[in-house]
CSV table of C-alpha atoms and ligand atoms in Angstrom, one decimal:
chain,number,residue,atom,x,y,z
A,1,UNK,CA,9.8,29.2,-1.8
A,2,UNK,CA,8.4,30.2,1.5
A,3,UNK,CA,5.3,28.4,2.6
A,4,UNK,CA,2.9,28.6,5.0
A,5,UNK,CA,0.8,25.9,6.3
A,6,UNK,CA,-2.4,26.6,7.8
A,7,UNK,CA,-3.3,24.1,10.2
A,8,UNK,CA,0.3,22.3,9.6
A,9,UNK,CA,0.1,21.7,13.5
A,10,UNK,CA,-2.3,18.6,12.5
A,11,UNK,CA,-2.1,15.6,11.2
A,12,UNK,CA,-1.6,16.0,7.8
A,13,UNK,CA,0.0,19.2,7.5
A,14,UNK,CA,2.4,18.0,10.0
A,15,UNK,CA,3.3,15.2,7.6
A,16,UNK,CA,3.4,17.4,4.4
A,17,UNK,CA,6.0,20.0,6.5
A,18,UNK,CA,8.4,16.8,7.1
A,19,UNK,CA,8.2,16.4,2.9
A,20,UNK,CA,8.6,20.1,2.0
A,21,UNK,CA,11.1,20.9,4.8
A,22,UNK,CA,12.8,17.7,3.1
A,23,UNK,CA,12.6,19.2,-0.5
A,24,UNK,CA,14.3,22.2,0.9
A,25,UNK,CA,11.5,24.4,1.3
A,26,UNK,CA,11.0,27.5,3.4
A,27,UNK,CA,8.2,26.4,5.6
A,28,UNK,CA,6.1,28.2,8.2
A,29,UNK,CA,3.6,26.7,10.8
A,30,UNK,CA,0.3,28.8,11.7
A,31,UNK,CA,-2.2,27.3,14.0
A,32,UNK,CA,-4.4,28.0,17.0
A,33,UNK,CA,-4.0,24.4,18.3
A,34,UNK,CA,-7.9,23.8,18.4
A,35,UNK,CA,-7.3,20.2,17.1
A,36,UNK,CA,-3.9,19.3,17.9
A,37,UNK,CA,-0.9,19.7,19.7
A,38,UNK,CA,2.3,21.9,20.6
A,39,UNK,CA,4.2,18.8,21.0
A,40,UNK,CA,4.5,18.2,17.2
A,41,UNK,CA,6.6,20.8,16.8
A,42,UNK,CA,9.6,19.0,18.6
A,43,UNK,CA,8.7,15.9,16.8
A,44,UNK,CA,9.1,17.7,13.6
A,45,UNK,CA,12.3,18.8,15.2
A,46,UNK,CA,13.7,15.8,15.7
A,47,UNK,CA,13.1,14.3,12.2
A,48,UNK,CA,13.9,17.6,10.4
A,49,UNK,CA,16.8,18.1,12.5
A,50,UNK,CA,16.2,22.1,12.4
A,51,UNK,CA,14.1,24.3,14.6
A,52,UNK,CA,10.3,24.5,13.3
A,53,UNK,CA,9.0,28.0,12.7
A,54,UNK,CA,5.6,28.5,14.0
A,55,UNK,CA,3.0,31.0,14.7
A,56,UNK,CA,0.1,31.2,16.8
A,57,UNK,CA,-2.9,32.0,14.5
A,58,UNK,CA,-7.0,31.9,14.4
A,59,UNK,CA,-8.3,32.0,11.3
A,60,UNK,CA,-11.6,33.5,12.4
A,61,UNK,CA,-9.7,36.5,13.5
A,62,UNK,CA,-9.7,38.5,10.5
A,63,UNK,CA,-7.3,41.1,11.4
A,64,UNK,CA,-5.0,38.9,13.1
A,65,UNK,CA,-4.9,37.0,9.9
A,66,UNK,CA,-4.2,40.0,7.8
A,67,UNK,CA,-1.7,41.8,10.2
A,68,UNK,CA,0.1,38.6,10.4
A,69,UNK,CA,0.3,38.2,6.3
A,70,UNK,CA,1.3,41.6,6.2
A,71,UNK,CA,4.4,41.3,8.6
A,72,UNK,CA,5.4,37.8,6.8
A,73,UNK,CA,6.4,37.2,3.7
A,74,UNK,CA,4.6,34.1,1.6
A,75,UNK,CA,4.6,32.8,-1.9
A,76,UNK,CA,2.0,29.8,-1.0
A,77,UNK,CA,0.1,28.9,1.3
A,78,UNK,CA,-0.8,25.3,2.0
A,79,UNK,CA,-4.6,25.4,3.6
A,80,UNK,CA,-5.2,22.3,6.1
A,81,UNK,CA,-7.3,24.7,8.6
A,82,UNK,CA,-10.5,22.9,9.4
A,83,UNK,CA,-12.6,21.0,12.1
A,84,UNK,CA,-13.2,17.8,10.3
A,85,UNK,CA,-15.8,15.6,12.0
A,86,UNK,CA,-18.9,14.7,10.3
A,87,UNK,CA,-21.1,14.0,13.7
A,88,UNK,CA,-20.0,17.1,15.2
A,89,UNK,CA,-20.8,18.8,12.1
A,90,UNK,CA,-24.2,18.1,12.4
A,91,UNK,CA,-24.6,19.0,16.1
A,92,UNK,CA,-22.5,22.4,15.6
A,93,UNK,CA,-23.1,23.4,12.1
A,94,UNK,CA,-22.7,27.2,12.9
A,95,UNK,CA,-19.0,26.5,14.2
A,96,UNK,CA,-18.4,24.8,11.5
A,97,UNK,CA,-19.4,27.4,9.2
A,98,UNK,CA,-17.8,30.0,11.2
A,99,UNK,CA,-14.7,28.0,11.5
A,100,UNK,CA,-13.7,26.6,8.2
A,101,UNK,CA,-16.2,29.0,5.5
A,102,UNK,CA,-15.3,32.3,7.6
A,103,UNK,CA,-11.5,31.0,8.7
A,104,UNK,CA,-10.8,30.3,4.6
A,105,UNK,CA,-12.4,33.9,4.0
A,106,UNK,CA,-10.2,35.6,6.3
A,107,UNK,CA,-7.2,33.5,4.9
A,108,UNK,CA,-8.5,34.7,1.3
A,109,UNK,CA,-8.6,38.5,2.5
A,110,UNK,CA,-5.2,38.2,3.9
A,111,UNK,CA,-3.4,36.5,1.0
A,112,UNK,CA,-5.0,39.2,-1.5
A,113,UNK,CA,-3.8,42.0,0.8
A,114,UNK,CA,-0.3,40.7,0.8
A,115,UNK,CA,-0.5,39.9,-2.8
A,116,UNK,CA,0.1,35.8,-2.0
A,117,UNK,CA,-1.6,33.9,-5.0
A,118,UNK,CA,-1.0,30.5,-4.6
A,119,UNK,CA,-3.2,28.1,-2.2
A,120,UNK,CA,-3.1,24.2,-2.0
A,121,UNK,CA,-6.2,23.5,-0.7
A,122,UNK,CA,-7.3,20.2,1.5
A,123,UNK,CA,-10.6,19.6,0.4
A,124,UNK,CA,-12.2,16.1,0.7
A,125,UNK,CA,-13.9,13.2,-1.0
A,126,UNK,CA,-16.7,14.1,1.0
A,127,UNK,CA,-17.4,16.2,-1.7
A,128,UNK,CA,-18.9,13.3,-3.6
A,129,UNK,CA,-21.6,12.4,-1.2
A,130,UNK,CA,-22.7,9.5,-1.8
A,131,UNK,CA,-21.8,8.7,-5.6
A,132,UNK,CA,-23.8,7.1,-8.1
A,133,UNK,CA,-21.1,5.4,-9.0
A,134,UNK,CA,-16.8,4.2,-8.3
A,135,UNK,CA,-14.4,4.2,-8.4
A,136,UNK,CA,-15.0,8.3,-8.3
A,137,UNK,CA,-13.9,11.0,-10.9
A,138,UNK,CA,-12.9,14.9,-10.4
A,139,UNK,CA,-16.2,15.5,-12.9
A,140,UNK,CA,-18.6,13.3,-10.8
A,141,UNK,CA,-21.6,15.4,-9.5
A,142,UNK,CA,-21.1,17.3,-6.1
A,143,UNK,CA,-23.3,16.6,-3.2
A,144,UNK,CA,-23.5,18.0,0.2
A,145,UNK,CA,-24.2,15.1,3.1
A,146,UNK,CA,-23.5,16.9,6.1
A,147,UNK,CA,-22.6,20.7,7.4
A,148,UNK,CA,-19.0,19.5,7.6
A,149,UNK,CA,-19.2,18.3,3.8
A,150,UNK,CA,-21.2,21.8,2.8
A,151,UNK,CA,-17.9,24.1,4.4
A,152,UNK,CA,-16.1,21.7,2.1
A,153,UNK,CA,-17.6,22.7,-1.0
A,154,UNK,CA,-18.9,26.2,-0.3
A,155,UNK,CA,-14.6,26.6,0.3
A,156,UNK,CA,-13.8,25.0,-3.2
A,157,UNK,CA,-16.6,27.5,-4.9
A,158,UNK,CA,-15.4,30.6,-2.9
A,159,UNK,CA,-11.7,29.7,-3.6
A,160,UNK,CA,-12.8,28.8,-7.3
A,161,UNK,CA,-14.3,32.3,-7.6
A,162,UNK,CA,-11.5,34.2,-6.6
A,163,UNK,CA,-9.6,32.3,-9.1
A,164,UNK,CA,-12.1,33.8,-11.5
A,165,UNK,CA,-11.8,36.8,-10.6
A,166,UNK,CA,-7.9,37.1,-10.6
A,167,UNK,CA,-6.2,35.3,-13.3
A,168,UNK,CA,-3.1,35.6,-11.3
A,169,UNK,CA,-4.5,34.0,-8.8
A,170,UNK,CA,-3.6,30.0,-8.8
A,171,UNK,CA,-5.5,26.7,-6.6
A,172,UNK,CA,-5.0,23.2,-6.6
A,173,UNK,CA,-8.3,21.7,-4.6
A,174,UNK,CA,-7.0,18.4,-3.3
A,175,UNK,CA,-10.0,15.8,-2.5
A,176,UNK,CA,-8.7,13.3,-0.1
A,177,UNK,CA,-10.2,10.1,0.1
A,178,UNK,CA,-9.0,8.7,3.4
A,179,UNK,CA,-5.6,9.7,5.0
A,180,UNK,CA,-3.9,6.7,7.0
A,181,UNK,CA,-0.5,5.7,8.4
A,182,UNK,CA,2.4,7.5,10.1
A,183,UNK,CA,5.9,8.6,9.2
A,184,UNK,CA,7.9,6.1,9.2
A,185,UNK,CA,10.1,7.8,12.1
A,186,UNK,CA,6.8,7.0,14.4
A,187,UNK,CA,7.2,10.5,16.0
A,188,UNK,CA,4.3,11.8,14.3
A,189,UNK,CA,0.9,10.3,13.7
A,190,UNK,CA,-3.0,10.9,14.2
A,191,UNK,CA,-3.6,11.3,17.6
A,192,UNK,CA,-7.3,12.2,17.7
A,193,UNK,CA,-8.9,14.0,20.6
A,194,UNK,CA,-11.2,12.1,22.8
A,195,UNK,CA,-13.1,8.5,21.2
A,196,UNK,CA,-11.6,8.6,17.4
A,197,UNK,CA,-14.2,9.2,14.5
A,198,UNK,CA,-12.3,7.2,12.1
A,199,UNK,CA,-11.6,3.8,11.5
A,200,UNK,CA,-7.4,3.4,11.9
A,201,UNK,CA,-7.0,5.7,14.2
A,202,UNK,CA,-9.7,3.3,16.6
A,203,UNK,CA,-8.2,0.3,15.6
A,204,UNK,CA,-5.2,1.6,16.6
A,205,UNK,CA,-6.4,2.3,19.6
A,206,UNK,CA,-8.0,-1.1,20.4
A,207,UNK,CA,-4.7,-2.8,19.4
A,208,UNK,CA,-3.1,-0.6,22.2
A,209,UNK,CA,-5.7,-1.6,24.8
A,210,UNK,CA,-7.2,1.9,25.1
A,211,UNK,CA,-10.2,0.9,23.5
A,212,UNK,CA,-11.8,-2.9,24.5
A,213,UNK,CA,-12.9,-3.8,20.7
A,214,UNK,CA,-14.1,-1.9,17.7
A,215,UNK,CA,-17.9,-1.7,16.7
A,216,UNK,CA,-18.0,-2.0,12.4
A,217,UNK,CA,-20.7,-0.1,11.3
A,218,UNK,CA,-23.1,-2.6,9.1
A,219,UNK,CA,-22.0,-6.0,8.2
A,220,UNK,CA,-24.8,-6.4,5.2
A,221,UNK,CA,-23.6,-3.4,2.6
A,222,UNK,CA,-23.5,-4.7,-1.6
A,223,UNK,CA,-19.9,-5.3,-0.9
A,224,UNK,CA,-17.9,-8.2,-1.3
A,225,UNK,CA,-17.6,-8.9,2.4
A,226,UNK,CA,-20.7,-6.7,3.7
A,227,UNK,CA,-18.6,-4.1,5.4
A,228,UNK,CA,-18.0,-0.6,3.9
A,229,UNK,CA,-15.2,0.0,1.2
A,230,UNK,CA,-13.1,3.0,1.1
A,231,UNK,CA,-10.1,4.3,-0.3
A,232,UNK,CA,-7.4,4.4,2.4
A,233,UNK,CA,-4.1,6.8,1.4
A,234,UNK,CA,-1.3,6.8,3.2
A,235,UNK,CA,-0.1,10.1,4.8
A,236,UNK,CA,3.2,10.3,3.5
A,237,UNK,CA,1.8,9.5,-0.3
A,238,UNK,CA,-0.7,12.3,0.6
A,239,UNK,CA,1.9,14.7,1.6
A,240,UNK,CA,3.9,14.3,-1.5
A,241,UNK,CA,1.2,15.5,-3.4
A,242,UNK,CA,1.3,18.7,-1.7
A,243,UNK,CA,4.9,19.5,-2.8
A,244,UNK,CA,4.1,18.4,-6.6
A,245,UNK,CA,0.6,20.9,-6.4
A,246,UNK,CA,2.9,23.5,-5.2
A,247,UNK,CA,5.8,22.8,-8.1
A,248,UNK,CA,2.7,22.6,-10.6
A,249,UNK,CA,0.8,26.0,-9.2
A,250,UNK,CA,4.4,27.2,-9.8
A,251,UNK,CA,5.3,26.1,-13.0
A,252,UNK,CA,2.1,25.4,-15.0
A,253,UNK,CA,0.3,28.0,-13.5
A,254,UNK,CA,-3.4,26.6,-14.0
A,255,UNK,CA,-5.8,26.1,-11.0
A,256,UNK,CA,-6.0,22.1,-10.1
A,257,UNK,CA,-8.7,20.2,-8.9
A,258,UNK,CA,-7.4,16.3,-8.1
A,259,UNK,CA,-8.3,13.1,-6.6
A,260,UNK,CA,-6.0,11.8,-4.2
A,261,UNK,CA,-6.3,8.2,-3.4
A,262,UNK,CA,-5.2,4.8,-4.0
A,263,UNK,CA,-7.6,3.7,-6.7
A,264,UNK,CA,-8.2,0.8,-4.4
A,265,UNK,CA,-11.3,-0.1,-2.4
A,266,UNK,CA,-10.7,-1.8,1.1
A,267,UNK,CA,-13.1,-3.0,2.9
A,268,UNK,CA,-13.6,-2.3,6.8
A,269,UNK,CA,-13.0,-6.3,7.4
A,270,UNK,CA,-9.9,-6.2,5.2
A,271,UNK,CA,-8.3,-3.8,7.0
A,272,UNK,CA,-8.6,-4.6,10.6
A,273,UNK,CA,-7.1,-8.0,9.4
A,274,UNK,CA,-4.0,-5.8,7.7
A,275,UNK,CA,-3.7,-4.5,11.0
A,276,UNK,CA,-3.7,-7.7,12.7
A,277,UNK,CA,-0.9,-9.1,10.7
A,278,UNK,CA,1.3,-5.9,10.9
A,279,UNK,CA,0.7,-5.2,14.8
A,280,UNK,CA,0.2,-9.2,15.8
A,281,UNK,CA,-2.6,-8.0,18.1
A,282,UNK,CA,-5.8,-9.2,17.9
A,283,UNK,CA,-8.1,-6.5,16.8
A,284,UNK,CA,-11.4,-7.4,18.8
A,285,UNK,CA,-14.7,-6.5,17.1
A,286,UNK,CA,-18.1,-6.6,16.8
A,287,UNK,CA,-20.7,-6.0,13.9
A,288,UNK,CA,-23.0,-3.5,14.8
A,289,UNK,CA,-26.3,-1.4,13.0
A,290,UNK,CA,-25.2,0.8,10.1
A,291,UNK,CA,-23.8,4.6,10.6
A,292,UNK,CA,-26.3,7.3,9.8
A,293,UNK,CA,-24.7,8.9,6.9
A,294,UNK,CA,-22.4,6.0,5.6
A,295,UNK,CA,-22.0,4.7,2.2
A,296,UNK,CA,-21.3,1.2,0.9
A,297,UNK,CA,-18.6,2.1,-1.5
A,298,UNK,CA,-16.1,5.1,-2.2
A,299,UNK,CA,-12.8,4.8,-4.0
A,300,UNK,CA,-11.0,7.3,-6.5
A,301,UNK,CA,-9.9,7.3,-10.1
A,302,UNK,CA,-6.4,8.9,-8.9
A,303,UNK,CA,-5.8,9.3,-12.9
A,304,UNK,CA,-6.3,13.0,-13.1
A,305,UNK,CA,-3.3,13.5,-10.4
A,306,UNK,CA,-1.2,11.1,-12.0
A,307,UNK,CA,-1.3,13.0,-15.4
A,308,UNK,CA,-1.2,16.1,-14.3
A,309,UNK,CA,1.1,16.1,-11.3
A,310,UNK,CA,3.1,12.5,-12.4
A,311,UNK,CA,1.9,11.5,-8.7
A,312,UNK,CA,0.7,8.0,-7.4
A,313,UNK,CA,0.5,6.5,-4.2
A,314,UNK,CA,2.9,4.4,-3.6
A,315,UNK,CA,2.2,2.8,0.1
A,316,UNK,CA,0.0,0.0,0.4
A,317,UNK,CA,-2.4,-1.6,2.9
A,318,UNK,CA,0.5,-3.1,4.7
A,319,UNK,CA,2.5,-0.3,5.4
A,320,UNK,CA,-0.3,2.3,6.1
A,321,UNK,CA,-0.9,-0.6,8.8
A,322,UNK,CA,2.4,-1.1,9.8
A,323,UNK,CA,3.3,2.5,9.9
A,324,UNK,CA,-0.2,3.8,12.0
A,325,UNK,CA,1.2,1.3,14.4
A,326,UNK,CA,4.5,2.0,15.2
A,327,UNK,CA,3.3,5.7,15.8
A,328,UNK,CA,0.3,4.4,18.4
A,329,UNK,CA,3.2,1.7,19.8
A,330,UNK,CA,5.8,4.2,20.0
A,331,UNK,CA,3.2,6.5,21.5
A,332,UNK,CA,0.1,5.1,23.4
A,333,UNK,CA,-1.4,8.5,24.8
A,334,UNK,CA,-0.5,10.5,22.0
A,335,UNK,CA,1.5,13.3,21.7
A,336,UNK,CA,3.5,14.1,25.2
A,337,UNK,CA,2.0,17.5,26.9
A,338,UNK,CA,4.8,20.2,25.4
B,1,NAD,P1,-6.4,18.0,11.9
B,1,NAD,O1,-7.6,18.5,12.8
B,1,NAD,O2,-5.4,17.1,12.5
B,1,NAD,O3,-5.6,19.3,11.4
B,1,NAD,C1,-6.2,20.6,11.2
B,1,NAD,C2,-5.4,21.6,11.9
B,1,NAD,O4,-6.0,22.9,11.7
B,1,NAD,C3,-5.3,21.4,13.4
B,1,NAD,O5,-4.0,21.5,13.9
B,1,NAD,C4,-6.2,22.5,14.0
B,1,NAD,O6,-5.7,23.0,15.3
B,1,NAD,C5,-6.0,23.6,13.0
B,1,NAD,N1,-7.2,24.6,12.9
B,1,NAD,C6,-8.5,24.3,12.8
B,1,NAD,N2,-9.2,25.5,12.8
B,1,NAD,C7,-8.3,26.5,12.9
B,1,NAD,C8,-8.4,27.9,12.9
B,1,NAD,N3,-9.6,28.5,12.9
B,1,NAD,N4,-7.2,28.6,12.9
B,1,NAD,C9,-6.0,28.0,12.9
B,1,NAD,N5,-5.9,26.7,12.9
B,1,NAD,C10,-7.0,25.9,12.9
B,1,NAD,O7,-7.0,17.5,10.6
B,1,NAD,P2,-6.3,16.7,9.4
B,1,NAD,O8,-6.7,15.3,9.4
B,1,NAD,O9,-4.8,17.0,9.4
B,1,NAD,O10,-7.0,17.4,8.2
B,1,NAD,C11,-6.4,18.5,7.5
B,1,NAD,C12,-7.4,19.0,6.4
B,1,NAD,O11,-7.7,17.9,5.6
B,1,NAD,C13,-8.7,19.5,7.0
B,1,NAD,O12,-9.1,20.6,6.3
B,1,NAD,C14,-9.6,18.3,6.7
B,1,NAD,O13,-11.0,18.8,6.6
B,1,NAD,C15,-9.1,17.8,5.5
B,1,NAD,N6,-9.4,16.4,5.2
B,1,NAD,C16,-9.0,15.5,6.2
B,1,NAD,C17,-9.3,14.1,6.0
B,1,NAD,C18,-9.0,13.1,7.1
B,1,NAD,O14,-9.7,12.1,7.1
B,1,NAD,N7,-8.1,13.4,8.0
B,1,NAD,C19,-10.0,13.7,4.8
B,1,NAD,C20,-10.3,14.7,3.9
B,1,NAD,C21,-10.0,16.0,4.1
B,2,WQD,C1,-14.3,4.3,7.2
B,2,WQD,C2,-15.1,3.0,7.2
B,2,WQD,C3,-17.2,3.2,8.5
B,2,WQD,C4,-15.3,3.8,12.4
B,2,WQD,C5,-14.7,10.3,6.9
B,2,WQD,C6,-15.4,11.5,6.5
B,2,WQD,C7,-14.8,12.0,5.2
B,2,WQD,C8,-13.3,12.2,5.4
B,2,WQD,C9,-12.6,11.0,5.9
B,2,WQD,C10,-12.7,14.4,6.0
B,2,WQD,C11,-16.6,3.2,7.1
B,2,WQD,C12,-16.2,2.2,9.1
B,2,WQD,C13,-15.5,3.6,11.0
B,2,WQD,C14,-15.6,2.7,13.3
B,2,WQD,C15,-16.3,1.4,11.4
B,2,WQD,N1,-12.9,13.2,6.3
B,2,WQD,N2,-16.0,2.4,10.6
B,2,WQD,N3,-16.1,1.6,12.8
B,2,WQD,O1,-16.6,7.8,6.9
B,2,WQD,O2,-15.1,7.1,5.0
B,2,WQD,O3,-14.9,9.3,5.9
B,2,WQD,O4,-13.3,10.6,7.1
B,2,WQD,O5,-13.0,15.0,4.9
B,2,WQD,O6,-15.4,13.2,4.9
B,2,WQD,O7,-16.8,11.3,6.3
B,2,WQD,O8,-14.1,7.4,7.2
B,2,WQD,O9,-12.7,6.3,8.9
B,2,WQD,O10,-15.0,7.2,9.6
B,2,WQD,O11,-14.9,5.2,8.2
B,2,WQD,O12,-16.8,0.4,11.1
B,2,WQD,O13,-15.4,2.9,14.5
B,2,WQD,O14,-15.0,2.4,8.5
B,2,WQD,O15,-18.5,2.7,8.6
B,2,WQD,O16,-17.1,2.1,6.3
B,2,WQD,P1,-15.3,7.8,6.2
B,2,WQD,P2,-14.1,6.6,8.6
């Protein structure tokens, strides 16, 4: 098949090229390099061992997007495009609607104009809001936290309406819960602009002496050590799940919507400690007031994507640790200016 990844310049997609190039795939790189860097694309050559086809693309440019689907030939596309933080979200919510509502419309137009009916979609656990209760399943209620949280879920109803309308037309929604780690290689990683959003990619940052200690938002949550519990998913698990979506868009031809997580809950606490023992750095820290917007407790049934695409994660703690630290070891600053 010939794929395209949308946004595969980032941090996921980047990983999820390395698995589909490895399955033999036909894969494509757009990207307008809003969020991440040209220098990936030599890392991917060097672990792929073959030059890394690539395009220069902005979603919200409807008729680039079009011309450019109408000069290329696709059977899927693989849809990672997005700005992704929560805080900026809420200070820019027009450019995030803009940016991922109107850049997945335009994507939308030009598949349907090409005749390309097949989209993996990254969609998020942010979906969930805050749930009543975990771990979390696909049929849970929907709730919108934040603008960045609304693009996610206005994007699985618009995609979920052209599946309507076109019975041809085939999606897999994956919900991440919360991507961490690093090909093993430690050429490509997370390397966030400016002071990271997340957890890891901080702590990784603190163990590297960028950053002088980590602040853990709320020490006094319902959870067994007081700090916040998530589901943390190693990247290369997560990738993987984008080559089975694809194989089942392809043979089962249904539309998909599927947790993707661990199943377990780790707390903040827990995994700075991982860290600790997989880096041997000390991971300073201090407990500070609560994050607007947080929630105690999010973890996934991951049982849907393990019937329906024979997928689990296979990665634990340790590895997501070990491996998210070889990448920031290997590569303190990041990704070298291309
Ligand atoms: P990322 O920012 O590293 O990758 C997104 C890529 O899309 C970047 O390379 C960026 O330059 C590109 N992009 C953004 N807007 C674009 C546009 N208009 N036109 C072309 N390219 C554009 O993010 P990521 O962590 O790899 O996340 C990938 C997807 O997964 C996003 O849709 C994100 O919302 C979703 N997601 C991420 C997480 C997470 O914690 N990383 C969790 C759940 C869901
Ligand atoms: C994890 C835990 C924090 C940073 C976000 C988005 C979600 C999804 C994944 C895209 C929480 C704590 C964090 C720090 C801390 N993204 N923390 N100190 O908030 O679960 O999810 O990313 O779809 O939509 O909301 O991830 O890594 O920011 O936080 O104590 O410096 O770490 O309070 O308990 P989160 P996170």
């Amino acid at each position: 098949m010939r794929i395209l990844l949308c946004g595969g310049a980032g941090y996921i997609g980047a990983h999820a090229y390395v698995v589909l190039a490895e399955r033999g795939q036909d894969v494509v790189i757009a990207d307008n390099f809003s969020n991440s860097s040209p220098g990936v694309l030599a890392r991917l050559q060097r672990i792929t061992g073959e030059p890394v086809p690539f395009h220069p693309l902005d979603l919200r440019d409807r008729g680039a997007v079009v011309d450019f689907f109408a000069r290329q030939p696709f059977d899927a596309v693989v849809h990672f495009a997005a700005l992704k933080s929560v805080g900026e979200s809420c200070e820019r919510p027009l450019d995030y609607f803009h940016n991922n509502i109107t850049g997945t419309l335009n994507l939308l137009y030009g598949m349907q104009a090409a005749g390309v009916k097949r989209l993996v979609f990254s969609s998020s656990a942010t979906v969930y809001g805050d749930p009543a209760s975990v771990p979390v399943r696909e049929d849970a209620s929907l709730q919108v936290t934040n603008p960045y949280g609304r693009t996610k879920l206005v994007m699985e109803e618009l995609i979920g309406d052209l599946c309507g309308s076109d019975a041809g037309f085939h999606a897999a929604n994956l919900r991440y819960f919360n991507p961490v780690g690093a090909h093993a290689s430690g050429l490509i990683g997370e390397d966030p602009a400016g002071i990271p959003n997340n957890l890891m990619p901080y702590i990784c940052q603190v163990a590297v002496g960028r950053r002088e200690r980590l602040s853990i938002y709320g020490g006094d949550y319902p959870t067994p050590d007081g700090t916040g519990v998530r589901d943390y998913i190693h990247v290369m698990d997560l990738a993987r799940a984008h080559a089975d979506a694809l194989d089942y868009l392809v043979h089962e031809r249904h539309n998909l919507t599927v947790n993707l997580g661990t199943g377990q809950g780790v707390s903040v606490l827990q995994l700075v400690n991982a860290f600790a023992d997989a880096s041997a750095r000390d991971i300073p820290y201090q407990i500070v007031e609560r994050r607007p917007g947080d929630v105690a407790a999010v973890y996934a049934d991951p049982s849907l994507a393990n019937r329906l695409l024979g997928w689990q994660a296979e990665l634990g703690v340790e590895a997501m640790c070990r491996d998210a630290w070889r990448w920031q070891a290997q590569n303190p600053q990041g990704y070298p200016a291309a």
